[in-house]
Coordinates of C-alpha atoms in Angstrom, one line a residue:
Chain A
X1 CA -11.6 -6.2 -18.5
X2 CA -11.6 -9.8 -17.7
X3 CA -15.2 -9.4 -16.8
X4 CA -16.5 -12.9 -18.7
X5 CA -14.0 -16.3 -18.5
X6 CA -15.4 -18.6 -20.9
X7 CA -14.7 -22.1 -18.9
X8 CA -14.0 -25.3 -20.5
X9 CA -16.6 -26.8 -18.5
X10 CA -19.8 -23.8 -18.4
X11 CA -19.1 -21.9 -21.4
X12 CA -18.6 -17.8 -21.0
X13 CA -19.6 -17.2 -17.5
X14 CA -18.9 -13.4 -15.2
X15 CA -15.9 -13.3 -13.4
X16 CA -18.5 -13.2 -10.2
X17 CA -18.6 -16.9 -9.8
X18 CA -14.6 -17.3 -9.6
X19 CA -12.2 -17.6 -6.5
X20 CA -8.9 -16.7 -7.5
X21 CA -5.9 -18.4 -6.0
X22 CA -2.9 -17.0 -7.9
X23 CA -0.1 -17.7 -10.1
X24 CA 0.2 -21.2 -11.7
X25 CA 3.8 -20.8 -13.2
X26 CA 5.3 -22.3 -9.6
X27 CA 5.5 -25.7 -9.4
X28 CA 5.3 -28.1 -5.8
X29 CA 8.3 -29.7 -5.2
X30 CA 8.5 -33.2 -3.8
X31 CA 8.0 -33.7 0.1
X32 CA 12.1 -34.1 0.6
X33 CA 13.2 -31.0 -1.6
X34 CA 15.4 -28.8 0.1
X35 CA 13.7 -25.8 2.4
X36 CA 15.4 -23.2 -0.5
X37 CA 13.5 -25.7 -2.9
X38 CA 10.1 -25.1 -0.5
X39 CA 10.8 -21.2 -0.1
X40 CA 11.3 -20.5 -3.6
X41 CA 7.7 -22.3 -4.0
X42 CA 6.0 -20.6 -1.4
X43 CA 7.2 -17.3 -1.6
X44 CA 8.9 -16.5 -4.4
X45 CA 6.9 -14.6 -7.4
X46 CA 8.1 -14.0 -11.0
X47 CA 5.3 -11.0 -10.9
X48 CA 5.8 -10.6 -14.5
X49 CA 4.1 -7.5 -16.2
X50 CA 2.2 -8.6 -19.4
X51 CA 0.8 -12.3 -20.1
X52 CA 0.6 -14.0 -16.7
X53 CA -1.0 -17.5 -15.7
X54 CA -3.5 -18.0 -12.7
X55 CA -5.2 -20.4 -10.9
X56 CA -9.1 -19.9 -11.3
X57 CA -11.6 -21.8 -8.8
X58 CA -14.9 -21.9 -10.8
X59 CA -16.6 -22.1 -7.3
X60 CA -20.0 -21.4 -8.3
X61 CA -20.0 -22.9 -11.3
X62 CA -18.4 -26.7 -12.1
X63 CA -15.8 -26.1 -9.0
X64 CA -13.0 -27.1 -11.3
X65 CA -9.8 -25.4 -10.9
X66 CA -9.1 -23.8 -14.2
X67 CA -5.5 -22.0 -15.5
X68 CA -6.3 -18.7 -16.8
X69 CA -3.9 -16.7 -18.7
X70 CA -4.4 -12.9 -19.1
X71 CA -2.6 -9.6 -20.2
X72 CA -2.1 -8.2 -16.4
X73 CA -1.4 -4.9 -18.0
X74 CA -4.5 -4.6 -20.4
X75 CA -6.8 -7.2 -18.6
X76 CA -6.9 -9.4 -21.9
X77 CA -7.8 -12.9 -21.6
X78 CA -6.0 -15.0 -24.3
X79 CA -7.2 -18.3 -22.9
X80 CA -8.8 -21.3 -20.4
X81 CA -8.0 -24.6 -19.9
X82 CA -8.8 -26.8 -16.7
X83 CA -5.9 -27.5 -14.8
X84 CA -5.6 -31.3 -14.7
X85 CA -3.9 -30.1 -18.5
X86 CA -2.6 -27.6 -17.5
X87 CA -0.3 -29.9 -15.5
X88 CA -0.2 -32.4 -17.8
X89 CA 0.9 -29.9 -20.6
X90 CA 3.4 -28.6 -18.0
X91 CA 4.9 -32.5 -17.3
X92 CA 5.1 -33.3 -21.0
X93 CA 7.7 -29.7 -21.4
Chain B
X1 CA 11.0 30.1 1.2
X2 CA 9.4 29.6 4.7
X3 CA 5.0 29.5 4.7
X4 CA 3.9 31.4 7.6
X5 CA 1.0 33.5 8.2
X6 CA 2.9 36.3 7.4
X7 CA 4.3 35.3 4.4
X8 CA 0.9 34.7 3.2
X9 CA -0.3 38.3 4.4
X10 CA 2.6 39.9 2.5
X11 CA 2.3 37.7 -0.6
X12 CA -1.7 38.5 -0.9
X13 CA -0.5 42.7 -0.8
X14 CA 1.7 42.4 -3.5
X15 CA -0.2 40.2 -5.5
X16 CA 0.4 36.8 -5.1
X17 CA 3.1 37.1 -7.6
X18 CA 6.3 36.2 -5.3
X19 CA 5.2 32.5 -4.8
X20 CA 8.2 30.4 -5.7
X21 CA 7.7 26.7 -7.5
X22 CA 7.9 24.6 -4.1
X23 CA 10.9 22.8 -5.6
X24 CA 13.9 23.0 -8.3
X25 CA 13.6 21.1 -11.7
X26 CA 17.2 20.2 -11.9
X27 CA 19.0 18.8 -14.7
X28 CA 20.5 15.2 -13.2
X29 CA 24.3 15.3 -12.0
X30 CA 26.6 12.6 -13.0
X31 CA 26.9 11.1 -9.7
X32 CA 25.1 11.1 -6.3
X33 CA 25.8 9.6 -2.9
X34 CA 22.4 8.2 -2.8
X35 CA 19.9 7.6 -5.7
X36 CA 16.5 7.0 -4.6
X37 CA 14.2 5.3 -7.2
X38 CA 10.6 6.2 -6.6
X39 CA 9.4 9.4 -6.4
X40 CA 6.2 8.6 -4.4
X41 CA 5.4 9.0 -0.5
X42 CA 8.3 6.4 0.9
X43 CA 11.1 8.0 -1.6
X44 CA 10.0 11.4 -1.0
X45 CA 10.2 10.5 2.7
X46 CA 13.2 8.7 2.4
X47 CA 15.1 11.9 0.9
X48 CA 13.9 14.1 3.6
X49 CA 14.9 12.3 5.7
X50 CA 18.3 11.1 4.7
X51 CA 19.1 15.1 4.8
X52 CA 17.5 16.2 7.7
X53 CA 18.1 13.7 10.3
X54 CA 21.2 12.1 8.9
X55 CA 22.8 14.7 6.7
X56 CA 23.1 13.3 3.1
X57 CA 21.8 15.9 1.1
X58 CA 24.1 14.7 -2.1
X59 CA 20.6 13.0 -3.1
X60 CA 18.6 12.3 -6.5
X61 CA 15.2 10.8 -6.5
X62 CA 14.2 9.3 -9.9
X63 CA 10.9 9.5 -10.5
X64 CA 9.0 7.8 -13.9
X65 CA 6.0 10.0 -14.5
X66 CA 5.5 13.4 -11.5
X67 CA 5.6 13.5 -8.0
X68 CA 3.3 11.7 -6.2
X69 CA 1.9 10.1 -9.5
X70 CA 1.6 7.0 -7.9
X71 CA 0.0 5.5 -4.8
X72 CA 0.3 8.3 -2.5
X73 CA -1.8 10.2 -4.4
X74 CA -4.5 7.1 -4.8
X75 CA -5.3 6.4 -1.3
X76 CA -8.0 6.7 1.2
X77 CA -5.7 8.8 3.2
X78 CA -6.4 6.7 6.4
X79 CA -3.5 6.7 9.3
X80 CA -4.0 5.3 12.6
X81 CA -1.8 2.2 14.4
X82 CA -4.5 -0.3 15.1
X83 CA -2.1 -3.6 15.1
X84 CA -1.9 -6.1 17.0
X85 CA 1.6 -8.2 16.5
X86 CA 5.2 -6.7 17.8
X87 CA 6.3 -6.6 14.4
X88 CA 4.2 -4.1 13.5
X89 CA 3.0 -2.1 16.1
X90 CA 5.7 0.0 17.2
X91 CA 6.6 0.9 13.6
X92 CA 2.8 2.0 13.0
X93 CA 2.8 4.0 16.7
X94 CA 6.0 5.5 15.6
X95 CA 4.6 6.6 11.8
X96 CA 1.2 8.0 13.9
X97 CA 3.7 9.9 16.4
X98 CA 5.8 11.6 13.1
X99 CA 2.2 12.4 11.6
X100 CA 1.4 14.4 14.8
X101 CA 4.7 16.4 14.3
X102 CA 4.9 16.5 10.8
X103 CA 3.3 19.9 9.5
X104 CA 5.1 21.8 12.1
X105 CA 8.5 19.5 11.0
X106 CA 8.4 20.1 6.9
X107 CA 6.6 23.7 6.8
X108 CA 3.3 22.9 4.7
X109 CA -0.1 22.1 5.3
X110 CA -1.1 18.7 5.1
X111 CA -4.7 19.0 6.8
X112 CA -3.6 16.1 9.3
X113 CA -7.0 15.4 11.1
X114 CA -7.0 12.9 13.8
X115 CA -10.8 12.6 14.2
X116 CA -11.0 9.2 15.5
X117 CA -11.3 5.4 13.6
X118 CA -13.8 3.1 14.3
X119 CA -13.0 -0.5 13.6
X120 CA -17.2 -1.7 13.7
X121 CA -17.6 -5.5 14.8
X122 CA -20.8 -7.9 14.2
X123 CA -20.5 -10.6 16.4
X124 CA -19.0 -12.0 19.4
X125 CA -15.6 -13.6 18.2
X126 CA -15.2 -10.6 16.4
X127 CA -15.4 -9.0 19.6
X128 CA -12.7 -10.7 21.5
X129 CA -10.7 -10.3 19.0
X130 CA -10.6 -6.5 18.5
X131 CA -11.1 -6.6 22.2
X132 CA -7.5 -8.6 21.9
X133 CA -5.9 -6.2 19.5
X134 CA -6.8 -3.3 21.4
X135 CA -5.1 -4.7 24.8
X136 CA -2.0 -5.3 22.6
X137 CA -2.2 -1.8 21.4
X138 CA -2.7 -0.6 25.2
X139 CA 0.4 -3.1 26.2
X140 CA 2.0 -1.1 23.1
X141 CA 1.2 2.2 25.0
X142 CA -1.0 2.9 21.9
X143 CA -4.5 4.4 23.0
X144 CA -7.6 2.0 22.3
X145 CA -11.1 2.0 23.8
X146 CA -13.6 -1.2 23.3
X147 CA -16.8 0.7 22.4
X148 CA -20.2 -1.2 23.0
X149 CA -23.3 -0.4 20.3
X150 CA -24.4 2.6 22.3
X151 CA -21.2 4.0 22.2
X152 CA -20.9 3.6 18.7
X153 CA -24.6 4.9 18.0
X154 CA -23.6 8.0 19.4
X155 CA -21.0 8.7 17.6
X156 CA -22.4 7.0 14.4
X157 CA -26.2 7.1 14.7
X158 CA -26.5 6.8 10.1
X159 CA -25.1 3.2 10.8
X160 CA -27.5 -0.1 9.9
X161 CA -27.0 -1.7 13.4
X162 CA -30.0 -3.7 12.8
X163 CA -28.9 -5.2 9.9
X164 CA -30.5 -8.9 10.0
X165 CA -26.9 -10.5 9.3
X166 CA -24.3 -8.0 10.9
X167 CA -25.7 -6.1 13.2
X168 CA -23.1 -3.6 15.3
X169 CA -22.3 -4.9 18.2
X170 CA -19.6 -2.1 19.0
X171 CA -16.4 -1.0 17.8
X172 CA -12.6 -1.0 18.2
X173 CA -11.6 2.9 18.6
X174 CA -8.2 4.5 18.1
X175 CA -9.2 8.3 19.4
X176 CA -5.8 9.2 17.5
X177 CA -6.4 7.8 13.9
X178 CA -7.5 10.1 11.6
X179 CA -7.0 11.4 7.6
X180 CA -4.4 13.7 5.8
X181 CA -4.3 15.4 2.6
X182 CA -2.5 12.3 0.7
X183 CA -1.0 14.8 -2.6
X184 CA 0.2 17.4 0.6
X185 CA 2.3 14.7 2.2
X186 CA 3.7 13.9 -1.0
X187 CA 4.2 17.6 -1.8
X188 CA 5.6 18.5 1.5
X189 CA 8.3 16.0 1.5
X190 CA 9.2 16.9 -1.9
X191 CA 9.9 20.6 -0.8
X192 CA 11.3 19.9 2.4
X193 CA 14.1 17.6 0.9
X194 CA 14.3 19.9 -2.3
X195 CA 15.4 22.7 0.4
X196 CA 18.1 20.7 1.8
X197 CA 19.8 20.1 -1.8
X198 CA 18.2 17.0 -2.9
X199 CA 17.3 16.6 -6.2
X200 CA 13.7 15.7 -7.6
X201 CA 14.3 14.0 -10.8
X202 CA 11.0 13.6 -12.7
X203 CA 10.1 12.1 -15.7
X204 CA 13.4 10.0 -15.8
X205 CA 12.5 6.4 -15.8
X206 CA 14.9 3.7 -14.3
X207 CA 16.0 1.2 -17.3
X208 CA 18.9 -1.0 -16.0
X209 CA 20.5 -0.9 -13.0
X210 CA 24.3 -1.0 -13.7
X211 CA 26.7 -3.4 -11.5
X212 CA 30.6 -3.9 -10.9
X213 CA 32.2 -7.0 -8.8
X214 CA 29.3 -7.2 -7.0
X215 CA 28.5 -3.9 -6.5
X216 CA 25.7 -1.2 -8.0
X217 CA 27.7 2.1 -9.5
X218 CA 24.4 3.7 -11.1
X219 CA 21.5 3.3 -12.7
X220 CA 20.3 3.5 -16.6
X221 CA 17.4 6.1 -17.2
X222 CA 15.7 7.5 -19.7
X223 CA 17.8 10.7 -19.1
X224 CA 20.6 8.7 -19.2
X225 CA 23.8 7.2 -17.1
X226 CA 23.4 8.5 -13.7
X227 CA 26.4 6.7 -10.8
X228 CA 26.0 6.3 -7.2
X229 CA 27.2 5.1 -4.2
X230 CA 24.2 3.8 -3.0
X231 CA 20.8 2.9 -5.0
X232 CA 17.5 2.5 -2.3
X233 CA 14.4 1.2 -4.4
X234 CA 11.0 2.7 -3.3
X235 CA 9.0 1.5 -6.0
X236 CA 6.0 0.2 -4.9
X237 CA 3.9 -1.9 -7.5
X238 CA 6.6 -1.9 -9.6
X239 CA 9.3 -3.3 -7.1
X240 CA 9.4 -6.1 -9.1
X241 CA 10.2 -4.8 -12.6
X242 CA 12.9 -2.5 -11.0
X243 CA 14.3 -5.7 -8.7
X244 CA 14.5 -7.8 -11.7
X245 CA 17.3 -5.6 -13.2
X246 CA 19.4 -6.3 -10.0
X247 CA 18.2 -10.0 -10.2
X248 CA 16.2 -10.3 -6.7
X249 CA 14.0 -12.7 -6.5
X250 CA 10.5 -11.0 -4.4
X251 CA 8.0 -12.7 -2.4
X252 CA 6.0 -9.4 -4.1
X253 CA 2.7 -9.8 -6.3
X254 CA 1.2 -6.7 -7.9
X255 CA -2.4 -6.2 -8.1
X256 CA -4.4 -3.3 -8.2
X257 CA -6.4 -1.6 -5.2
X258 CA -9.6 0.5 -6.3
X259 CA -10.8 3.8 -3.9
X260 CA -14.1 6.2 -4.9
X261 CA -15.4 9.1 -4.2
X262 CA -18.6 10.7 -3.9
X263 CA -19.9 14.3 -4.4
X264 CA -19.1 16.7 -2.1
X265 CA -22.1 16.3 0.6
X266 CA -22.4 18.1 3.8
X267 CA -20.2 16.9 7.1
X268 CA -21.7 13.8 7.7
X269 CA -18.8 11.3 8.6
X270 CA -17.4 12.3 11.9
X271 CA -14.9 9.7 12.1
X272 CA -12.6 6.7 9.7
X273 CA -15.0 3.8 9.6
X274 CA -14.2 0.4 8.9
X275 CA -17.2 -2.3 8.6
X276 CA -15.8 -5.7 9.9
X277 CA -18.5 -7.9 7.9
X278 CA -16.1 -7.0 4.7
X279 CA -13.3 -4.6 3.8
X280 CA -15.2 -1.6 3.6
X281 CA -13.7 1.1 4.9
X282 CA -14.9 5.4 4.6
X283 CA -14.3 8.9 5.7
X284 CA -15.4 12.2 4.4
X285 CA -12.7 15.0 2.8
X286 CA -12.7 18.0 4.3
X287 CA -14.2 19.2 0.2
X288 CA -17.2 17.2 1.7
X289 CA -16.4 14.5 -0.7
X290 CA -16.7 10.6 0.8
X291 CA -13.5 8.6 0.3
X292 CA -14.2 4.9 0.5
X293 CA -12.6 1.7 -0.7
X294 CA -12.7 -2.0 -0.3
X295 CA -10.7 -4.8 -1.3
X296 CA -8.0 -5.5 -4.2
X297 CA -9.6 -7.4 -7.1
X298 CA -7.8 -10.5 -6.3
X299 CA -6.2 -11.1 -9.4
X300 CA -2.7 -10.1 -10.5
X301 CA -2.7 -6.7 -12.4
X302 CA -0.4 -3.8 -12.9
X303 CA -3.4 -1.0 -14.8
X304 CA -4.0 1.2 -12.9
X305 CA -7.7 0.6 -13.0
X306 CA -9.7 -2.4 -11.9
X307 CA -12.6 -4.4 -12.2
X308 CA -16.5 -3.4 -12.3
X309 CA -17.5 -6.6 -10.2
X310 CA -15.0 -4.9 -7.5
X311 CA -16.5 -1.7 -8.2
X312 CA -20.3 -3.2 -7.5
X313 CA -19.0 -4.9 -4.3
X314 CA -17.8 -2.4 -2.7
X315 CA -21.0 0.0 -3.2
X316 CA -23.1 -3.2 -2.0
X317 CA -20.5 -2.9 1.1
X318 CA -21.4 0.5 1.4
X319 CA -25.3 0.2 1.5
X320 CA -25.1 -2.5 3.7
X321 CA -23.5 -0.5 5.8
X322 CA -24.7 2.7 5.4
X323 CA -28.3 2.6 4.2
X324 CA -28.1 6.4 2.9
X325 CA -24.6 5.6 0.7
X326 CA -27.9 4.9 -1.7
X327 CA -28.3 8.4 -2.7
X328 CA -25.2 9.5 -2.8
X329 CA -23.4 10.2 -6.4
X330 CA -19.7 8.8 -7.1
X331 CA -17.7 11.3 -8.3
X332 CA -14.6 9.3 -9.3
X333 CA -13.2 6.1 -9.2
X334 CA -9.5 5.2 -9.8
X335 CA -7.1 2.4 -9.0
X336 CA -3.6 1.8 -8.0
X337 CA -0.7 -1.1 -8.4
X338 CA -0.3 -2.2 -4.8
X339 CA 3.1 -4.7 -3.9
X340 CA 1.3 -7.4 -2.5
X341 CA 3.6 -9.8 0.0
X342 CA 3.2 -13.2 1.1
X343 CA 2.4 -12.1 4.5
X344 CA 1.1 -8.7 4.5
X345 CA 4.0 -7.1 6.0
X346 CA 6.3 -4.8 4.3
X347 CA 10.0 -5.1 3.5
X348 CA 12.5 -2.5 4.9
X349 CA 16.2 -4.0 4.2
X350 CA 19.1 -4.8 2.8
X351 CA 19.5 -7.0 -0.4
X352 CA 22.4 -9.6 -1.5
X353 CA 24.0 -6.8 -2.9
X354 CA 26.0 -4.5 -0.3
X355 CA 25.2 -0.9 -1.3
X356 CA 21.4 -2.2 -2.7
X357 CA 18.6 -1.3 -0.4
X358 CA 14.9 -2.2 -0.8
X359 CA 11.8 -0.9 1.0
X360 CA 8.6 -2.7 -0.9
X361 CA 5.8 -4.6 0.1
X362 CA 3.1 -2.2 1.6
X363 CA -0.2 -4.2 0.2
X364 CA -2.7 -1.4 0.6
X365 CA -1.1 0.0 3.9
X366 CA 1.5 2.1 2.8
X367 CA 0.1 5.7 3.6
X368 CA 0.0 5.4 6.9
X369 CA 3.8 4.6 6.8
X370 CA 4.8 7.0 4.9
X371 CA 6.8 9.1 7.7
X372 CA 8.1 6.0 9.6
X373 CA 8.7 4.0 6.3
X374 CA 10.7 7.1 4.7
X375 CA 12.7 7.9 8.5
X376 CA 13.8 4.1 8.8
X377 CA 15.0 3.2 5.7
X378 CA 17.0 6.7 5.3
X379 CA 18.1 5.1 8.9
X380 CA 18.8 1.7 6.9
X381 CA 21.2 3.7 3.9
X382 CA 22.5 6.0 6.1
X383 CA 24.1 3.6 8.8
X384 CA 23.7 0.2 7.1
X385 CA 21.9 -0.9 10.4
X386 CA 17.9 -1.6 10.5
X387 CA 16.5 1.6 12.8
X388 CA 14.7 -1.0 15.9
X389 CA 11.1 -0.3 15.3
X390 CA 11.4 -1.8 11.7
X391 CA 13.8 -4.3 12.8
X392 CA 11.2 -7.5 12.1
X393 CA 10.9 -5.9 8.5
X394 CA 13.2 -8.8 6.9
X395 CA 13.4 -9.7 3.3
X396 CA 15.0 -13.0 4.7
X397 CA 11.9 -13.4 7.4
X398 CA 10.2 -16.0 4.6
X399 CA 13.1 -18.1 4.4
X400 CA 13.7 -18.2 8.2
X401 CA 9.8 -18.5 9.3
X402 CA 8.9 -15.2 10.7
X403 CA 6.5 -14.0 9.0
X404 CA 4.3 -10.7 10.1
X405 CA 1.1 -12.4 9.5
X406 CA -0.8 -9.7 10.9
X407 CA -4.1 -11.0 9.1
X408 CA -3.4 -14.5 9.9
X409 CA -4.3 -16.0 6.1
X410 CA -0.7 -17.3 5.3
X411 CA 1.2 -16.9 1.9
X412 CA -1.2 -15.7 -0.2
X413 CA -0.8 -12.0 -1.6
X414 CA -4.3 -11.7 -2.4
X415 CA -5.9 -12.0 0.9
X416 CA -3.8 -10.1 3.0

């Protein structure tokens, strides 16, 4: 049910103490990309059914933001990390 | 067969054994002029409407599980027009207009009740701004009164409008707004465009949408091949999964949007309430029953079921709001995949692809559409021109900054 994220940071805490802010997958493009570049970023959503990434905001907790990826379908959470690796996994693709 | 009074008189003397099934099961042709995919509120409109005001009866809706399995049968069967922006307004007035003409249009009994909204507020920005929103309505030619606490009381005297944080201050009220029987709307479209020759396709799942130089020629199902000249997707939650096989690219999120119900209870809620200190929003079915719902659960999701922290928040709503929402029972609770888009506002338009039209992104609004929603986008197919009162409904509106922001929170599906 995703009702308990276990955070890097806090351990297993209820899904009460989170702020969601939605899918990690996009990525920001630099200041001079092109406004298609911007658009796609902004507004464009893979909305994929099945395992999907998310930004987390652990706001009552350590107030890190924290990637999140769950089964959207069966509410499964397959795992946590904090975000700063997130990214850093993401540059090193 | 025509419902009337008397056919019901002469069907109760012979035993009730005439009725008809209120549409055909048909086995699917090869090839339609228009294939609708999405057998829900907006399709079944859509088909109605494509035969009766614009004459293309040579119509197949395709619908995954039954009729009406889908959100139109999951809401809190709220309509009204309370908007504010141009964008928006005209197209709602216009959907609240076909509600008032509806039962009488499509023969059948959908218990449209326009008993009044109240939209509460709790402090004083809250009051210019509803006080805003209703002079924009007005400006509209859409009715609105500005109700002070007294007003209100009167009308609503089981509210908490001492409540140490929110108290009622007064309430935005659309005398017009109301309820309707959600599963009748859906039903009632069905059978009015089954009459004028369209086909109701159910259980046929879309698979792959076929394509020659540039151009859709049918879709794969689960019933197989079936060709058309024009393909218009109504698929709601699943817009995406259905666009993805025509390779758009959606500023559409999914996520789901929960609605209760309590046990039947004697008439107690006059009117559509809305409390402004959250998203809580309630009426009471004509079974007695109180229909109530709050927000999505903010996270991306297509089960059709949500969250128990969701669940908890909106009956904390509820108490807050109504004190004696404590001793009520919940009957049922259920959830629906809603298409989310980056600004709220739906889409009603053509795609990249000529003969490819798309009518998605409702959030949680899409009931209250359904007629003008289903009567503009069977405009769109029918003479490949946007009808004018959904003519800000843009797919392109991201890319060319104007957006219908009607909430004001910017691109972010899960606040709108």
């Amino acid at each position: 049910m995703a009702s308990l994220i276990t955070c890097p940071h806090c351990g297993t805490r209820p899904k009460e103490e989170f702020s969601i802010r939605g899918a990690a997958a996009p990525k920001r493009p630099s200041p001079t990309a092109k406004d298609e570049t911007w658009h796609a970023y902004v507004y464009v959503r893979d909305n994929p059914k099945g395992r999907y990434k998310e930004y987390w905001h652990h706001v009552a907790g350590c107030r890190r933001f924290l990637v999140v990826e769950r089964d959207n379908l069966t509410h499964e959470v397959f795992g946590v990390t904090d975000a700063s690796e997130f990214k850093r996994a993401g540059a090193a693709e | 067969m025509r419902y009337s009074a008397y056919s019901i008189f002469k069907e109760a003397l012979s035993g009730n054994r005439m009725w008809k099934p209120a549409w055909r099961e048909p086995q699917p042709k090869p090839h339609y002029d228009v294939i609708i995919v999405g057998g829900g509120g907006h399709g079944l409109a859509t088909a109605y409407y494509l035969a009766k005001e614009f004459g293309i009866t040579n119509v197949a809706v395709l619908e995954k599980g039954y009729l009406g399995s889908g959100n139109v049968g999951r809401n809190t069967t709220i309509i009204r027009s309370n908007y504010l922006l141009e964008g928006n307004n005209p197209f709602y007035e216009f959907s609240l207009k076909l509600w008032e003409g509806l039962e009488r249009d499509f023969n059948y009994n959908a218990m449209v009740s326009q008993r009044g909204m109240l939209n509460l507020f709790h402090s004083d920005g809250q009051r210019d701004h509803y006080a805003r929103k209703g002079n924009g309505m007005r400006l509209h030619g859409v009715d609105a009164e500005l109700l002070d606490r007294e007003q209100v009381r009167r009308k609503a005297p089981y509210l908490n409008f001492d409540h140490a944080r929110f108290p009622i201050m007064g309430a935005l009220y659309q005398k017009r707004a109301g309820t309707v029987r959600h599963d009748a709307v859906a039903w009632g479209y069905g059978r009015g465009a089954d009459a004028h020759g369209v086909d109701l396709i159910q259980h046929c799942e879309v698979t792959g949408i076929r394509r020659e130089n540039g151009l859709v020629v049918g879709v794969e199902t689960t019933r197989g091949f079936i060709g058309c000249n024009k393909l218009a997707l109504a698929a709601a939650g699943n817009t995406t999964t259905v666009g993805r096989m025509a390779d758009l690219e959606l500023p559409i999120e999914t996520h789901v949007l929960q609605a209760f119900v309590s046990e039947g209870l004697k008439p107690v809620v006059d009117h559509v309430i809305t409390y402004g200190a959250g998203h809580f929003y309630i009426s009471q079915s004509d079974k007695g029953g109180l229909v109530f719902g709050a927000e999505i659960d903010f996270y991306s999701s297509y089960a059709q079921r949500g969250n128990l922290q969701t669940v908890e928040h909106t009956m904390e709503e509820g108490v807050s709001l109504i004190p004696g929402l404590s001793r009520a029972k919940v009957l049922r609770s259920w959830g629906g995949v809603m298409d989310m888009s980056m600004d709220g506002s739906p889409i009603i338009d053509r795609t990249p692809i000529d003969n490819l039209y798309l009518n998605c992104g409702w959030c949680y609004g899409g009931f209250k559409a359904t007629p003008a929603s289903g009567f503009c986008f069977a405009h769109l197919i029918a003479k490949n021109e946007t009808h004018h009162v959904s003519r800000f409904m843009r797919l392109d509106r991201f890319e060319r900054g104007y957006t219908i922001d009607e909430a004001g929170r910017g691109p972010q599906p899960n606040l709108h």
